[in-house]
């Protein structure tokens, strides 16, 4: 394996803030363009802006390394026009081979398929990958991590925004393995009694009440919201309820499909047909069910388009899952898909973030930006210490790393505690603190120890 790819795999770089796809695999191609996705279209999250403003040297360094690796002559950074501070800072030292793509403040500008189309006017083939049209896309944190591992520093922290019903929203680097509870406590306390936490952004993030979970490499945000808020209510509905209510109440008005960003780009996705499948024979009705295959899960149909308050997005997600588990999934070739033209009204149907925030009932929070605060300052202000971390051996798509430490071992920050599995999609996992291993299972538990 190439030297940089090895460092990226052993250093544990994955798609930060996404599904955790191992970055060394993404870098193993030859393409024309390398794109950085700095559109940050999930309301309330601010980590990409912090990273671009504070670590532009490492960010550009990572992009240039990636461009060299994949043979790309051009780098493009997608960033919204509204982020003037970040744009000005980037422009000060922007390398000649990298340009800025200034984007409108609409959702979902940060979908990589949208970003690529806006940047070069090409569409990723349905069921295909960006590299099929000569593009590699990564998020800002992943490029920074590429730079860091190339300079000997493994991935041990994640940049995260904490916002919502907390006293002092912030964005900072936190050690991987801290619990949600400890990280949220750094915001000075929760300001309501009955709350849930969104992992990620309010549109695509999932809801949890288990605050013992550890932050991982793919954690991007922890949003504390009231349990009876619109976003929480939508995400807390059980799958059975979503199906039962959808089956009874969908009037096939078609608005979900009219507003679907992927449909507007000409992809074969029609969420109203996935809803219609509920009313007939479900996933077995392939005429309708296959219309869910190209869904990106952006959630716009559910949180913005549907006038009945239904959840076509979740229906598309569950339909896709069932197509796969029933061996009914079809490849683009089997589907004989034809790319249709981009919808002539696409540019008028982008959803402005400001209006989306109003619809999501997040207006009370949006006026406060979760600015960067140094992690040690947060610990001191809140009289907190890190006592232990729980670091999962799988924080990525593919095979879990193999534990290479035992109970009682003393480890240092940055030391490999889980080794990437040979000849498999896998990355290594590292200790995020100096300490002693106290448990080894699917996660490694480490207690702080000054060594
Ligand atoms: S927008 Fe709602 S009611 Fe209309 S077709 Fe879609 S799911 Fe059904
Ligand atoms: S979640 Fe809804 S709007 Fe988004 S791609 Fe899927 S069907 Fe389209």
CSV table of C-alpha atoms and ligand atoms in Angstrom, one decimal:
chain,number,residue,atom,x,y,z
A,1,UNK,CA,0.0,0.0,0.0
A,2,UNK,CA,1.1,3.5,-0.8
A,3,UNK,CA,2.9,5.3,2.2
A,4,UNK,CA,0.2,8.0,2.6
A,5,UNK,CA,-2.6,5.5,2.4
A,6,UNK,CA,-0.9,3.4,5.1
A,7,UNK,CA,-0.5,6.4,7.4
A,8,UNK,CA,-4.2,7.4,6.8
A,9,UNK,CA,-5.3,3.9,7.7
A,10,UNK,CA,-3.0,3.4,10.6
A,11,UNK,CA,-3.7,6.9,11.9
A,12,UNK,CA,-7.4,6.1,11.9
A,13,UNK,CA,-8.9,8.7,9.5
A,14,UNK,CA,-12.5,8.2,8.5
A,15,UNK,CA,-15.2,10.4,7.1
A,16,UNK,CA,-15.8,12.7,10.1
A,17,UNK,CA,-19.3,13.7,10.7
A,18,UNK,CA,-20.6,11.2,8.1
A,19,UNK,CA,-21.0,7.5,8.1
A,20,UNK,CA,-17.3,6.9,8.9
A,21,UNK,CA,-16.1,5.6,5.6
A,22,UNK,CA,-12.4,4.8,5.8
A,23,UNK,CA,-10.5,7.7,4.1
A,24,UNK,CA,-7.6,5.6,2.8
A,25,UNK,CA,-10.0,3.8,0.5
A,26,UNK,CA,-11.3,7.1,-0.8
A,27,UNK,CA,-7.8,8.2,-1.5
A,28,UNK,CA,-7.0,5.1,-3.6
A,29,UNK,CA,-8.1,6.4,-6.9
A,30,UNK,CA,-7.1,8.8,-9.7
A,31,UNK,CA,-9.5,11.7,-10.2
A,32,UNK,CA,-9.6,15.2,-11.7
A,33,UNK,CA,-11.0,17.1,-8.8
A,34,UNK,CA,-10.7,17.0,-5.0
A,35,UNK,CA,-13.6,18.8,-3.2
A,36,UNK,CA,-13.9,19.9,0.4
A,37,UNK,CA,-17.4,20.0,1.7
A,38,UNK,CA,-17.7,23.1,3.9
A,39,UNK,CA,-21.3,23.9,3.1
A,40,UNK,CA,-22.4,22.9,6.6
A,41,UNK,CA,-26.1,23.0,6.0
A,42,UNK,CA,-27.4,21.4,9.2
A,43,UNK,CA,-28.7,24.3,11.3
A,44,UNK,CA,-26.9,25.1,14.6
A,45,UNK,CA,-23.7,23.1,13.7
A,46,UNK,CA,-20.6,25.3,13.5
A,47,UNK,CA,-17.7,22.9,13.4
A,48,UNK,CA,-16.7,23.4,9.8
A,49,UNK,CA,-16.5,27.2,10.2
A,50,UNK,CA,-14.3,26.8,13.3
A,51,UNK,CA,-12.0,24.4,11.5
A,52,UNK,CA,-11.7,26.6,8.4
A,53,UNK,CA,-11.1,29.7,10.5
A,54,UNK,CA,-8.6,28.1,13.0
A,55,UNK,CA,-6.8,25.4,11.1
A,56,UNK,CA,-6.6,26.6,7.5
A,57,UNK,CA,-2.9,25.6,7.3
A,58,UNK,CA,-3.7,22.0,8.2
A,59,UNK,CA,-6.9,22.0,6.0
A,60,UNK,CA,-5.1,23.2,2.9
A,61,UNK,CA,-2.2,20.9,3.7
A,62,UNK,CA,-4.6,17.9,3.8
A,63,UNK,CA,-6.3,18.9,0.6
A,64,UNK,CA,-2.9,19.3,-1.2
A,65,UNK,CA,-1.8,15.9,0.1
A,66,UNK,CA,-5.0,14.4,-1.1
A,67,UNK,CA,-4.7,16.1,-4.5
A,68,UNK,CA,-1.2,14.8,-5.0
A,69,UNK,CA,-2.3,11.3,-4.0
A,70,UNK,CA,-5.2,11.1,-6.5
A,71,UNK,CA,-3.5,13.1,-9.2
A,72,UNK,CA,-6.0,16.0,-9.1
A,73,UNK,CA,-5.0,19.3,-10.5
A,74,UNK,CA,-7.9,21.2,-9.1
A,75,UNK,CA,-9.2,21.5,-5.6
A,76,UNK,CA,-12.6,23.1,-4.8
A,77,UNK,CA,-13.9,24.2,-1.4
A,78,UNK,CA,-17.7,24.4,-1.2
A,79,UNK,CA,-18.7,27.1,1.3
A,80,UNK,CA,-21.8,29.2,1.8
A,81,UNK,CA,-21.6,32.9,0.8
A,82,UNK,CA,-23.0,33.8,4.2
A,83,UNK,CA,-19.8,32.5,6.0
A,84,UNK,CA,-17.9,35.7,5.3
A,85,UNK,CA,-15.4,35.3,8.2
A,86,UNK,CA,-14.3,31.9,7.0
A,87,UNK,CA,-14.2,33.0,3.4
A,88,UNK,CA,-11.9,35.9,4.2
A,89,UNK,CA,-9.6,33.8,6.3
A,90,UNK,CA,-9.3,31.1,3.6
A,91,UNK,CA,-8.6,33.7,0.9
A,92,UNK,CA,-5.6,35.0,2.8
A,93,UNK,CA,-3.6,31.8,2.1
A,94,UNK,CA,-5.6,30.0,-0.6
A,95,UNK,CA,-3.2,27.9,-2.7
A,96,UNK,CA,-3.3,28.6,-6.4
A,97,UNK,CA,-4.6,25.1,-7.2
A,98,UNK,CA,-7.6,25.4,-4.9
A,99,UNK,CA,-10.7,27.6,-5.5
A,100,UNK,CA,-13.7,28.6,-3.5
A,101,UNK,CA,-17.2,27.7,-4.6
A,102,UNK,CA,-19.6,30.2,-3.0
A,103,UNK,CA,-22.9,28.6,-2.4
A,104,UNK,CA,-26.4,29.8,-1.5
A,105,UNK,CA,-27.7,29.3,2.0
A,106,UNK,CA,-30.1,26.5,1.2
A,107,UNK,CA,-30.7,23.0,2.4
A,108,UNK,CA,-29.2,20.5,1.5
A,109,UNK,CA,-26.3,22.4,-0.1
A,110,UNK,CA,-24.0,20.0,1.9
A,111,UNK,CA,-25.2,16.9,0.2
A,112,UNK,CA,-22.1,15.9,-1.8
A,113,UNK,CA,-24.2,15.1,-4.9
A,114,UNK,CA,-25.5,18.7,-4.8
A,115,UNK,CA,-22.0,20.1,-4.1
A,116,UNK,CA,-20.5,18.3,-7.1
A,117,UNK,CA,-23.3,19.4,-9.4
A,118,UNK,CA,-23.0,23.0,-8.3
A,119,UNK,CA,-19.2,22.8,-8.7
A,120,UNK,CA,-18.8,21.2,-12.1
A,121,UNK,CA,-22.3,20.7,-13.5
A,122,UNK,CA,-22.0,16.8,-13.5
A,123,UNK,CA,-24.2,14.3,-11.8
A,124,UNK,CA,-22.9,11.3,-9.9
A,125,UNK,CA,-24.5,8.3,-11.7
A,126,UNK,CA,-27.4,6.8,-9.8
A,127,UNK,CA,-26.0,4.1,-7.6
A,128,UNK,CA,-22.5,5.2,-8.4
A,129,UNK,CA,-19.7,7.1,-6.7
A,130,UNK,CA,-18.2,10.6,-7.1
A,131,UNK,CA,-15.0,9.0,-8.5
A,132,UNK,CA,-17.0,7.6,-11.4
A,133,UNK,CA,-17.1,11.2,-12.7
A,134,UNK,CA,-13.6,12.1,-11.6
A,135,UNK,CA,-14.3,13.6,-8.2
A,136,UNK,CA,-13.2,12.8,-4.6
A,137,UNK,CA,-15.1,14.6,-1.8
A,138,UNK,CA,-14.2,14.8,1.9
A,139,UNK,CA,-15.3,16.9,4.7
A,140,UNK,CA,-13.1,19.6,6.3
A,141,UNK,CA,-12.2,17.6,9.4
A,142,UNK,CA,-11.1,14.6,7.4
A,143,UNK,CA,-8.7,16.8,5.3
A,144,UNK,CA,-7.3,18.2,8.6
A,145,UNK,CA,-6.9,14.6,9.9
A,146,UNK,CA,-5.1,13.6,6.7
A,147,UNK,CA,-2.6,16.4,7.3
A,148,UNK,CA,-2.2,15.4,11.0
A,149,UNK,CA,-1.6,11.7,10.5
A,150,UNK,CA,0.9,12.5,7.7
A,151,UNK,CA,2.8,14.5,10.4
A,152,UNK,CA,2.6,11.7,13.0
A,153,UNK,CA,-0.5,12.5,14.9
A,154,UNK,CA,-3.3,9.9,15.0
A,155,UNK,CA,-7.0,10.7,15.3
A,156,UNK,CA,-7.8,11.0,19.0
A,157,UNK,CA,-10.2,13.9,19.1
A,158,UNK,CA,-13.3,15.0,17.3
A,159,UNK,CA,-14.6,18.6,16.6
A,160,UNK,CA,-18.1,18.9,18.0
A,161,UNK,CA,-20.8,21.5,18.5
A,162,UNK,CA,-23.0,21.4,21.6
A,163,UNK,CA,-26.1,23.6,21.2
A,164,UNK,CA,-29.8,23.9,22.0
A,165,UNK,CA,-31.1,23.8,25.6
A,166,UNK,CA,-27.8,24.5,27.2
A,167,UNK,CA,-26.4,27.5,29.0
A,168,UNK,CA,-23.3,28.2,26.9
A,169,UNK,CA,-23.3,26.6,23.4
A,170,UNK,CA,-19.7,25.9,22.1
A,171,UNK,CA,-17.7,24.1,19.5
A,172,UNK,CA,-14.4,22.4,20.4
A,173,UNK,CA,-12.1,19.4,20.0
A,174,UNK,CA,-13.0,16.7,22.5
A,175,UNK,CA,-11.2,13.5,23.3
A,176,UNK,CA,-12.9,10.5,21.6
A,177,UNK,CA,-14.6,8.3,24.3
A,178,UNK,CA,-15.9,11.0,26.6
A,179,UNK,CA,-19.6,10.4,27.4
A,180,UNK,CA,-22.3,12.6,25.9
A,181,UNK,CA,-23.2,13.6,29.5
A,182,UNK,CA,-19.7,14.9,30.2
A,183,UNK,CA,-19.5,16.7,26.9
A,184,UNK,CA,-22.9,18.4,27.3
A,185,UNK,CA,-21.9,19.4,30.9
A,186,UNK,CA,-19.1,21.5,29.4
A,187,UNK,CA,-21.9,23.8,28.2
A,188,UNK,CA,-22.7,24.8,31.7
A,189,UNK,CA,-25.8,22.8,32.2
A,190,UNK,CA,-29.1,21.9,30.5
A,191,UNK,CA,-31.8,24.5,30.6
A,192,UNK,CA,-35.0,22.4,30.5
A,193,UNK,CA,-36.2,19.4,32.5
A,194,UNK,CA,-37.6,17.1,29.8
A,195,UNK,CA,-35.2,16.8,27.0
A,196,UNK,CA,-33.7,14.5,24.3
A,197,UNK,CA,-30.4,14.8,22.5
A,198,UNK,CA,-29.9,14.8,18.8
A,199,UNK,CA,-26.7,13.2,17.6
A,200,UNK,CA,-25.6,15.3,14.6
A,201,UNK,CA,-27.8,18.0,13.1
A,202,UNK,CA,-31.6,18.5,13.5
A,203,UNK,CA,-32.3,17.4,9.9
A,204,UNK,CA,-30.4,14.1,9.6
A,205,UNK,CA,-29.3,13.4,13.1
A,206,UNK,CA,-30.8,10.7,15.3
A,207,UNK,CA,-32.4,11.1,18.7
A,208,UNK,CA,-31.2,9.5,21.9
A,209,UNK,CA,-31.7,9.7,25.6
A,210,UNK,CA,-28.7,7.5,26.5
A,211,UNK,CA,-26.1,10.0,27.6
A,212,UNK,CA,-23.6,7.3,28.7
A,213,UNK,CA,-22.7,6.8,25.0
A,214,UNK,CA,-19.2,8.0,24.0
A,215,UNK,CA,-18.4,10.5,21.3
A,216,UNK,CA,-16.6,8.9,18.4
A,217,UNK,CA,-14.7,10.0,15.3
A,218,UNK,CA,-18.0,10.7,13.5
A,219,UNK,CA,-19.6,12.8,16.2
A,220,UNK,CA,-20.3,16.3,14.8
A,221,UNK,CA,-23.0,17.7,17.2
A,222,UNK,CA,-25.0,17.1,20.3
A,223,UNK,CA,-28.1,19.2,20.3
A,224,UNK,CA,-30.2,19.2,23.5
A,225,UNK,CA,-33.9,19.9,22.6
A,226,UNK,CA,-37.1,19.7,24.5
A,227,UNK,CA,-38.9,16.4,24.3
A,228,UNK,CA,-42.1,18.0,23.1
A,229,UNK,CA,-40.3,20.1,20.4
A,230,UNK,CA,-41.2,19.5,16.7
A,231,UNK,CA,-37.9,17.9,15.8
A,232,UNK,CA,-38.0,15.6,18.9
A,233,UNK,CA,-41.6,14.6,18.3
A,234,UNK,CA,-40.8,13.7,14.6
A,235,UNK,CA,-37.7,11.7,15.5
A,236,UNK,CA,-39.2,9.9,18.5
A,237,UNK,CA,-42.1,8.3,16.5
A,238,UNK,CA,-41.8,4.6,16.4
A,239,UNK,CA,-41.3,2.9,13.0
A,240,UNK,CA,-44.7,1.2,13.5
A,241,UNK,CA,-46.5,4.5,14.1
A,242,UNK,CA,-44.7,6.1,11.1
A,243,UNK,CA,-46.0,3.3,8.8
A,244,UNK,CA,-49.5,3.0,10.3
A,245,UNK,CA,-50.1,6.8,10.2
A,246,UNK,CA,-48.5,7.1,6.7
A,247,UNK,CA,-50.7,4.3,5.4
A,248,UNK,CA,-53.8,5.9,6.7
A,249,UNK,CA,-53.1,9.6,6.0
A,250,UNK,CA,-51.1,10.0,2.9
A,251,UNK,CA,-53.3,11.6,0.3
A,252,UNK,CA,-50.7,11.3,-2.5
A,253,UNK,CA,-50.5,15.0,-3.0
A,254,UNK,CA,-47.0,14.5,-4.3
A,255,UNK,CA,-45.4,17.5,-2.6
A,256,UNK,CA,-42.7,15.3,-1.1
A,257,UNK,CA,-41.5,14.3,-4.6
A,258,UNK,CA,-41.9,17.9,-5.9
A,259,UNK,CA,-39.5,19.2,-3.2
A,260,UNK,CA,-37.1,16.2,-3.1
A,261,UNK,CA,-33.6,17.6,-4.0
A,262,UNK,CA,-32.5,14.3,-5.5
A,263,UNK,CA,-35.7,14.1,-7.7
A,264,UNK,CA,-35.1,17.7,-8.8
A,265,UNK,CA,-31.6,16.7,-9.9
A,266,UNK,CA,-33.1,14.0,-12.1
A,267,UNK,CA,-32.6,10.9,-9.9
A,268,UNK,CA,-35.1,8.1,-9.9
A,269,UNK,CA,-36.6,8.8,-6.5
A,270,UNK,CA,-40.3,9.4,-5.8
A,271,UNK,CA,-41.1,9.3,-2.1
A,272,UNK,CA,-44.9,9.6,-2.7
A,273,UNK,CA,-44.6,6.2,-4.5
A,274,UNK,CA,-42.8,4.7,-1.5
A,275,UNK,CA,-45.7,5.9,0.6
A,276,UNK,CA,-48.2,4.4,-1.9
A,277,UNK,CA,-46.4,1.1,-1.5
A,278,UNK,CA,-47.6,1.1,2.2
A,279,UNK,CA,-51.2,1.1,1.0
A,280,UNK,CA,-50.7,-1.9,-1.2
A,281,UNK,CA,-48.4,-4.9,-0.7
A,282,UNK,CA,-45.5,-2.9,0.8
A,283,UNK,CA,-42.0,-3.7,-0.3
A,284,UNK,CA,-43.2,-6.5,-2.5
A,285,UNK,CA,-44.8,-4.0,-4.8
A,286,UNK,CA,-41.6,-3.2,-6.7
A,287,UNK,CA,-43.2,-0.7,-9.0
A,288,UNK,CA,-43.6,1.6,-6.0
A,289,UNK,CA,-40.9,0.4,-3.5
A,290,UNK,CA,-38.0,0.7,-5.9
A,291,UNK,CA,-38.8,4.4,-6.1
A,292,UNK,CA,-37.1,4.7,-2.7
A,293,UNK,CA,-33.7,3.4,-3.7
A,294,UNK,CA,-32.1,6.7,-4.6
A,295,UNK,CA,-33.1,8.5,-1.4
A,296,UNK,CA,-30.2,10.3,0.4
A,297,UNK,CA,-32.1,10.5,3.7
A,298,UNK,CA,-31.9,14.3,3.7
A,299,UNK,CA,-35.3,14.4,5.5
A,300,UNK,CA,-36.5,17.5,3.6
A,301,UNK,CA,-39.7,15.7,2.5
A,302,UNK,CA,-40.5,15.0,6.2
A,303,UNK,CA,-39.4,18.1,7.9
A,304,UNK,CA,-40.4,20.6,5.2
A,305,UNK,CA,-42.6,19.3,2.4
A,306,UNK,CA,-45.3,17.1,3.7
A,307,UNK,CA,-48.4,19.1,4.7
A,308,UNK,CA,-49.8,16.1,6.7
A,309,UNK,CA,-46.9,15.8,9.0
A,310,UNK,CA,-46.0,12.3,7.7
A,311,UNK,CA,-42.5,10.8,7.4
A,312,UNK,CA,-41.8,9.8,3.8
A,313,UNK,CA,-38.1,10.0,4.5
A,314,UNK,CA,-38.3,7.3,7.1
A,315,UNK,CA,-40.5,5.2,4.8
A,316,UNK,CA,-37.8,5.5,2.1
A,317,UNK,CA,-35.1,4.5,4.6
A,318,UNK,CA,-37.1,1.4,5.9
A,319,UNK,CA,-38.1,0.5,2.3
A,320,UNK,CA,-34.5,0.5,1.3
A,321,UNK,CA,-33.6,-1.7,4.3
A,322,UNK,CA,-36.3,-4.1,3.4
A,323,UNK,CA,-35.4,-4.3,-0.3
A,324,UNK,CA,-32.0,-5.3,0.8
A,325,UNK,CA,-33.0,-7.8,3.4
A,326,UNK,CA,-35.5,-9.4,1.0
A,327,UNK,CA,-33.0,-9.6,-1.8
A,328,UNK,CA,-35.1,-7.3,-3.9
A,329,UNK,CA,-32.5,-4.5,-4.2
A,330,UNK,CA,-31.8,-3.7,-7.8
A,331,UNK,CA,-28.6,-2.4,-9.3
A,332,UNK,CA,-28.8,0.6,-11.6
A,333,UNK,CA,-28.3,-1.8,-14.6
A,334,UNK,CA,-31.1,-4.0,-13.5
A,335,UNK,CA,-33.4,-1.0,-13.0
A,336,UNK,CA,-32.4,0.2,-16.5
A,337,UNK,CA,-32.4,3.6,-15.1
A,338,UNK,CA,-32.3,6.5,-17.4
A,339,UNK,CA,-31.0,9.8,-16.1
A,340,UNK,CA,-33.7,12.3,-16.7
A,341,UNK,CA,-33.1,16.0,-17.1
A,342,UNK,CA,-32.5,18.3,-14.1
A,343,UNK,CA,-35.9,19.8,-13.2
A,344,UNK,CA,-36.2,23.3,-14.8
A,345,UNK,CA,-37.5,24.7,-11.4
A,346,UNK,CA,-34.7,23.2,-9.3
A,347,UNK,CA,-32.9,26.4,-8.6
A,348,UNK,CA,-36.2,27.9,-7.3
A,349,UNK,CA,-36.9,25.0,-4.9
A,350,UNK,CA,-33.9,25.2,-2.7
A,351,UNK,CA,-35.1,25.6,0.9
A,352,UNK,CA,-33.6,28.7,2.6
A,353,UNK,CA,-32.0,27.8,5.9
A,354,UNK,CA,-33.7,30.7,7.7
A,355,UNK,CA,-37.2,29.4,6.8
A,356,UNK,CA,-36.2,25.9,7.5
A,357,UNK,CA,-35.1,26.9,11.0
A,358,UNK,CA,-38.5,28.5,11.5
A,359,UNK,CA,-40.3,25.4,10.4
A,360,UNK,CA,-38.1,23.3,12.7
A,361,UNK,CA,-39.0,25.7,15.6
A,362,UNK,CA,-35.3,26.3,16.3
A,363,UNK,CA,-35.4,30.1,16.1
A,364,UNK,CA,-34.7,30.5,19.8
A,365,UNK,CA,-31.3,28.9,19.4
A,366,UNK,CA,-30.1,30.1,16.0
A,367,UNK,CA,-29.3,33.6,17.2
A,368,UNK,CA,-26.5,32.2,19.4
A,369,UNK,CA,-23.5,30.9,17.4
A,370,UNK,CA,-21.7,28.0,19.0
A,371,UNK,CA,-18.3,29.7,18.9
A,372,UNK,CA,-15.0,27.9,19.5
A,373,UNK,CA,-13.9,27.6,23.1
A,374,UNK,CA,-10.7,25.9,24.1
A,375,UNK,CA,-11.4,22.5,25.6
A,376,UNK,CA,-9.2,23.0,28.7
A,377,UNK,CA,-10.9,26.3,29.3
A,378,UNK,CA,-14.2,24.5,29.3
A,379,UNK,CA,-13.0,21.9,31.7
A,380,UNK,CA,-11.7,24.7,34.1
A,381,UNK,CA,-14.8,26.8,33.8
A,382,UNK,CA,-17.1,23.9,34.6
A,383,UNK,CA,-14.7,22.4,37.2
A,384,UNK,CA,-14.7,19.1,35.3
A,385,UNK,CA,-12.0,16.5,34.7
A,386,UNK,CA,-11.7,13.6,32.4
A,387,UNK,CA,-11.7,10.5,34.5
A,388,UNK,CA,-12.2,7.8,31.9
A,389,UNK,CA,-13.0,7.3,28.2
A,390,UNK,CA,-14.7,4.4,26.4
A,391,UNK,CA,-13.4,4.0,22.9
A,392,UNK,CA,-15.3,1.8,20.5
A,393,UNK,CA,-13.2,-0.5,18.3
A,394,UNK,CA,-15.6,0.2,15.5
A,395,UNK,CA,-16.2,3.8,14.7
A,396,UNK,CA,-16.2,3.3,10.9
A,397,UNK,CA,-17.8,1.3,8.1
A,398,UNK,CA,-16.1,-2.1,7.7
A,399,UNK,CA,-14.5,-4.4,10.2
A,400,UNK,CA,-13.8,-3.4,13.8
A,401,UNK,CA,-10.2,-3.0,14.7
A,402,UNK,CA,-8.6,-5.9,16.7
A,403,UNK,CA,-7.9,-5.0,20.3
A,404,UNK,CA,-4.1,-5.0,20.9
A,405,UNK,CA,-4.1,-4.0,24.6
A,406,UNK,CA,-5.2,-5.9,27.8
A,407,UNK,CA,-6.7,-4.9,31.1
A,408,UNK,CA,-3.9,-3.3,33.2
A,409,UNK,CA,-1.9,-2.0,30.3
A,410,UNK,CA,-0.7,1.6,30.6
A,411,UNK,CA,-1.3,3.5,27.3
A,412,UNK,CA,-0.4,6.9,26.0
A,413,UNK,CA,-2.5,9.3,24.1
A,414,UNK,CA,-2.1,8.5,20.4
A,415,UNK,CA,-1.0,4.9,21.0
A,416,UNK,CA,-2.8,2.2,18.9
A,417,UNK,CA,-5.2,0.2,21.1
A,418,UNK,CA,-7.1,-1.4,18.1
A,419,UNK,CA,-5.2,-2.5,15.0
A,420,UNK,CA,-6.8,-2.3,11.6
A,421,UNK,CA,-7.7,-5.8,10.3
A,422,UNK,CA,-5.4,-6.9,7.4
A,423,UNK,CA,-7.0,-7.3,3.9
A,424,UNK,CA,-10.3,-5.8,5.1
A,425,UNK,CA,-12.0,-2.4,5.2
A,426,UNK,CA,-10.7,-1.3,8.6
A,427,UNK,CA,-8.8,1.5,10.3
A,428,UNK,CA,-6.8,1.6,13.6
A,429,UNK,CA,-8.1,3.0,16.8
A,430,UNK,CA,-6.0,5.0,19.3
A,431,UNK,CA,-6.1,6.0,22.9
A,432,UNK,CA,-7.3,9.6,23.4
A,433,UNK,CA,-5.7,10.0,26.9
A,434,UNK,CA,-2.8,8.8,29.0
A,435,UNK,CA,-4.2,6.1,31.2
A,436,UNK,CA,-4.7,2.5,32.2
A,437,UNK,CA,-6.9,0.0,30.4
A,438,UNK,CA,-9.6,-1.2,32.7
A,439,UNK,CA,-11.9,-3.1,30.3
A,440,UNK,CA,-11.5,-4.7,26.8
A,441,UNK,CA,-14.6,-5.7,24.8
A,442,UNK,CA,-16.2,-4.1,21.8
A,443,UNK,CA,-14.8,-0.9,23.3
A,444,UNK,CA,-11.7,-0.2,25.3
A,445,UNK,CA,-12.2,1.5,28.6
A,446,UNK,CA,-9.3,3.6,29.9
A,447,UNK,CA,-9.0,5.3,33.2
A,448,UNK,CA,-6.9,8.5,33.4
A,449,UNK,CA,-3.5,8.2,34.8
A,450,UNK,CA,-0.7,10.7,34.8
A,451,UNK,CA,2.3,9.0,33.2
B,1,LIG,S1,-46.3,15.1,0.9
B,1,LIG,FE1,-47.1,13.8,2.5
B,1,LIG,S2,-49.3,13.5,2.0
B,1,LIG,FE2,-48.3,14.3,0.2
B,1,LIG,S3,-47.7,12.4,-1.0
B,1,LIG,FE3,-46.0,12.9,0.3
B,1,LIG,S4,-46.2,11.8,2.2
B,1,LIG,FE4,-48.2,11.8,1.1
B,2,LIG,S1,-35.3,12.1,2.4
B,2,LIG,FE1,-37.0,12.7,1.1
B,2,LIG,S2,-36.4,14.6,0.2
B,2,LIG,FE2,-34.5,13.6,0.9
B,2,LIG,S3,-33.8,12.4,-0.8
B,2,LIG,FE3,-35.1,11.1,0.4
B,2,LIG,S4,-37.1,11.2,-0.5
B,2,LIG,FE4,-35.9,13.0,-1.3
